[in-house]
mmCIF file of C-alpha atoms in Angstrom:
data_model
loop_
_atom_site.group_PDB
_atom_site.id
_atom_site.type_symbol
_atom_site.label_atom_id
_atom_site.label_comp_id
_atom_site.label_asym_id
_atom_site.label_seq_id
_atom_site.Cartn_x
_atom_site.Cartn_y
_atom_site.Cartn_z
ATOM 1 C CA MET D 2 122.800 132.912 132.658
ATOM 2 C CA ASP D 3 126.493 133.011 133.744
ATOM 3 C CA ASP D 4 128.327 134.547 136.732
ATOM 4 C CA SER D 5 128.766 138.079 134.958
ATOM 5 C CA TYR D 6 124.947 138.753 135.361
ATOM 6 C CA ARG D 7 123.098 139.118 138.683
ATOM 7 C CA LEU D 8 119.414 138.546 138.747
ATOM 8 C CA GLU D 9 117.691 140.768 141.413
ATOM 9 C CA ALA D 10 114.264 141.284 142.371
ATOM 10 C CA GLY D 11 112.556 144.430 141.664
ATOM 11 C CA SER D 12 111.826 146.580 138.752
ATOM 12 C CA PRO D 13 114.623 148.885 137.546
ATOM 13 C CA PRO D 14 114.277 152.625 137.909
ATOM 14 C CA VAL D 15 112.383 154.349 135.083
ATOM 15 C CA ASP D 16 114.959 155.535 133.246
ATOM 16 C CA ASP D 17 116.435 152.038 132.963
ATOM 17 C CA TYR D 18 112.903 150.599 132.212
ATOM 18 C CA LEU D 19 112.041 153.009 129.372
ATOM 19 C CA ARG D 20 115.995 152.244 127.908
ATOM 20 C CA LEU D 21 115.344 148.537 127.990
ATOM 21 C CA ARG D 22 111.699 148.662 126.239
ATOM 22 C CA ARG D 23 113.135 150.889 123.547
ATOM 23 C CA GLU D 24 116.506 148.779 122.892
ATOM 24 C CA ALA D 25 114.825 145.864 122.772
ATOM 25 C CA GLY D 26 112.318 146.761 120.319
ATOM 26 C CA LEU D 27 109.118 147.089 122.587
ATOM 27 C CA SER D 28 106.982 150.037 122.545
ATOM 28 C CA GLU D 29 107.958 153.037 124.671
ATOM 29 C CA PRO D 30 105.049 154.639 126.868
ATOM 30 C CA PRO D 31 105.220 158.012 127.664
ATOM 31 C CA ARG D 32 107.331 158.632 130.875
ATOM 32 C CA GLU D 33 104.384 159.577 133.043
ATOM 33 C CA GLN D 34 102.662 156.232 132.395
ATOM 34 C CA ALA D 35 105.803 154.516 133.078
ATOM 35 C CA GLU D 36 106.369 156.092 136.369
ATOM 36 C CA ARG D 37 103.133 155.111 137.628
ATOM 37 C CA GLY D 38 103.251 151.646 136.194
ATOM 38 C CA VAL D 39 106.639 150.416 136.852
ATOM 39 C CA GLY D 40 106.444 149.954 140.846
ATOM 40 C CA GLY D 41 102.989 148.686 140.382
ATOM 41 C CA ALA D 42 103.848 145.033 139.744
ATOM 42 C CA TRP D 43 102.873 142.193 141.849
ATOM 43 C CA ALA D 44 106.512 140.750 141.256
ATOM 44 C CA SER D 45 109.385 142.141 139.054
ATOM 45 C CA VAL D 46 112.978 141.154 138.571
ATOM 46 C CA LYS D 47 115.909 142.727 136.663
ATOM 47 C CA VAL D 48 119.289 141.533 135.551
ATOM 48 C CA ILE D 49 122.313 143.454 136.079
ATOM 49 C CA HIS D 50 125.402 143.280 134.174
ATOM 50 C CA ARG D 51 128.254 142.618 137.011
ATOM 51 C CA PRO D 52 131.176 144.419 135.376
ATOM 52 C CA THR D 53 129.350 147.572 134.188
ATOM 53 C CA GLY D 54 126.483 147.612 136.744
ATOM 54 C CA GLU D 55 124.139 148.157 133.779
ATOM 55 C CA THR D 56 120.332 146.891 133.763
ATOM 56 C CA VAL D 57 120.417 144.451 130.799
ATOM 57 C CA GLY D 58 117.162 142.586 131.365
ATOM 58 C CA MET D 59 113.804 142.602 133.026
ATOM 59 C CA GLY D 60 110.386 140.923 133.599
ATOM 60 C CA ARG D 61 107.205 141.811 135.446
ATOM 61 C CA VAL D 62 104.266 140.277 136.594
ATOM 62 C CA ILE D 63 100.656 142.064 136.964
ATOM 63 C CA SER D 64 98.321 139.919 139.036
ATOM 64 C CA ASP D 65 95.259 140.150 141.405
ATOM 65 C CA GLY D 66 97.355 137.823 143.561
ATOM 66 C CA GLY D 67 95.098 134.985 143.530
ATOM 67 C CA TRP D 68 94.324 133.624 140.190
ATOM 68 C CA TYR D 69 95.282 135.881 137.013
ATOM 69 C CA PHE D 70 98.801 136.383 136.774
ATOM 70 C CA HIS D 71 99.986 138.112 133.294
ATOM 71 C CA ILE D 72 103.595 138.471 132.369
ATOM 72 C CA VAL D 73 104.821 141.794 131.008
ATOM 73 C CA ASP D 74 107.842 143.729 130.166
ATOM 74 C CA MET D 75 110.123 140.783 128.988
ATOM 75 C CA ALA D 76 112.918 142.613 127.780
ATOM 76 C CA VAL D 77 116.809 142.083 127.371
ATOM 77 C CA LEU D 78 119.337 144.173 125.647
ATOM 78 C CA PRO D 79 120.315 142.845 122.149
ATOM 79 C CA ALA D 80 124.032 142.907 123.543
ATOM 80 C CA HIS D 81 123.000 140.641 125.730
ATOM 81 C CA GLN D 82 120.682 138.338 124.414
ATOM 82 C CA ARG D 83 121.252 134.321 123.991
ATOM 83 C CA ARG D 84 122.968 134.206 127.262
ATOM 84 C CA GLY D 85 120.129 132.594 129.332
ATOM 85 C CA ILE D 86 119.100 135.671 130.592
ATOM 86 C CA GLY D 87 115.428 135.648 129.255
ATOM 87 C CA ASP D 88 115.299 132.065 130.647
ATOM 88 C CA ALA D 89 116.252 133.102 134.009
ATOM 89 C CA VAL D 90 114.047 136.008 134.287
ATOM 90 C CA LEU D 91 110.908 134.181 133.405
ATOM 91 C CA ALA D 92 112.036 131.243 135.304
ATOM 92 C CA ALA D 93 112.034 133.530 138.487
ATOM 93 C CA LEU D 94 108.868 135.175 137.741
ATOM 94 C CA LEU D 95 107.166 131.693 137.090
ATOM 95 C CA ALA D 96 108.445 130.218 140.461
ATOM 96 C CA GLU D 97 107.087 133.345 142.402
ATOM 97 C CA ILE D 98 103.678 132.581 140.801
ATOM 98 C CA ASP D 99 103.931 128.904 141.657
ATOM 99 C CA ALA D 100 104.782 129.507 145.360
ATOM 100 C CA ALA D 101 102.253 131.842 145.785
ATOM 101 C CA ALA D 102 99.036 130.465 143.904
ATOM 102 C CA PRO D 103 99.761 126.831 142.574
ATOM 103 C CA GLY D 104 97.468 125.781 139.201
ATOM 104 C CA ALA D 105 96.834 129.767 138.708
ATOM 105 C CA TYR D 106 96.017 131.119 135.424
ATOM 106 C CA VAL D 107 99.100 132.606 133.973
ATOM 107 C CA ASN D 108 99.393 134.550 130.417
ATOM 108 C CA LEU D 109 101.364 136.726 128.348
ATOM 109 C CA LEU D 110 101.391 138.320 124.952
ATOM 110 C CA GLY D 111 104.271 137.150 123.211
ATOM 111 C CA ASP D 112 106.151 138.708 120.058
ATOM 112 C CA PRO D 113 107.431 136.251 117.612
ATOM 113 C CA PRO D 114 111.002 136.775 118.976
ATOM 114 C CA GLY D 115 110.017 135.518 122.286
ATOM 115 C CA TRP D 116 107.857 132.429 121.383
ATOM 116 C CA ARG D 117 110.610 129.832 121.610
ATOM 117 C CA LEU D 118 111.527 131.007 125.027
ATOM 118 C CA TYR D 119 107.808 130.967 126.194
ATOM 119 C CA LYS D 120 107.172 127.537 124.686
ATOM 120 C CA ARG D 121 110.524 126.186 126.554
ATOM 121 C CA HIS D 122 108.494 127.440 129.799
ATOM 122 C CA GLY D 123 105.185 125.517 129.094
ATOM 123 C CA PHE D 124 103.286 128.382 127.469
ATOM 124 C CA VAL D 125 101.236 127.408 124.221
ATOM 125 C CA GLU D 126 99.322 129.400 121.887
ATOM 126 C CA THR D 127 95.529 129.697 122.820
ATOM 127 C CA ALA D 128 93.924 130.547 119.508
ATOM 128 C CA PRO D 129 91.534 129.580 118.045
ATOM 129 C CA GLY D 130 89.637 129.174 121.312
ATOM 130 C CA THR D 131 90.773 132.430 122.742
ATOM 131 C CA VAL D 132 92.336 135.497 121.092
ATOM 132 C CA GLY D 133 94.219 138.178 122.341
ATOM 133 C CA MET D 134 92.656 141.325 122.155
ATOM 134 C CA ARG D 135 93.936 144.808 122.757
ATOM 135 C CA ARG D 136 92.222 148.235 122.647
ATOM 136 C CA VAL D 137 93.459 150.987 120.325
ATOM 137 C CA LEU D 138 92.739 154.448 120.681
ATOM 138 C CA ASP D 139 93.119 157.647 118.379
ATOM 139 C CA SER D 140 96.003 159.481 119.518
#
């Protein structure tokens, strides 16, 4: 990541959080859920584009603080991708986890565009031993 970007601790404001998820191609939660959840991370970072002040990337960790750490909300705006922002975000989150709980169980659910990034940072697929699952409710 070059000097035109600044990595900061903390989650982005809710409007930026929703915009980042939407423009990066992630699902967009209802605003009320985003307002409750965005500040509830164990750790979070955001990336600011210095020339514009725009929040262009983010990542968060949800955790029990001892053993389980789940990386969520990894997002970089398309116009700012391929500049090392995702690497910087993930490295910062992993450094916080490693400092607090060396050897902890760290997982994430990665969509295909992020697989190379996650593999570079030591993540491996868990199937067939374990398979990620989610609950789907009728709307």
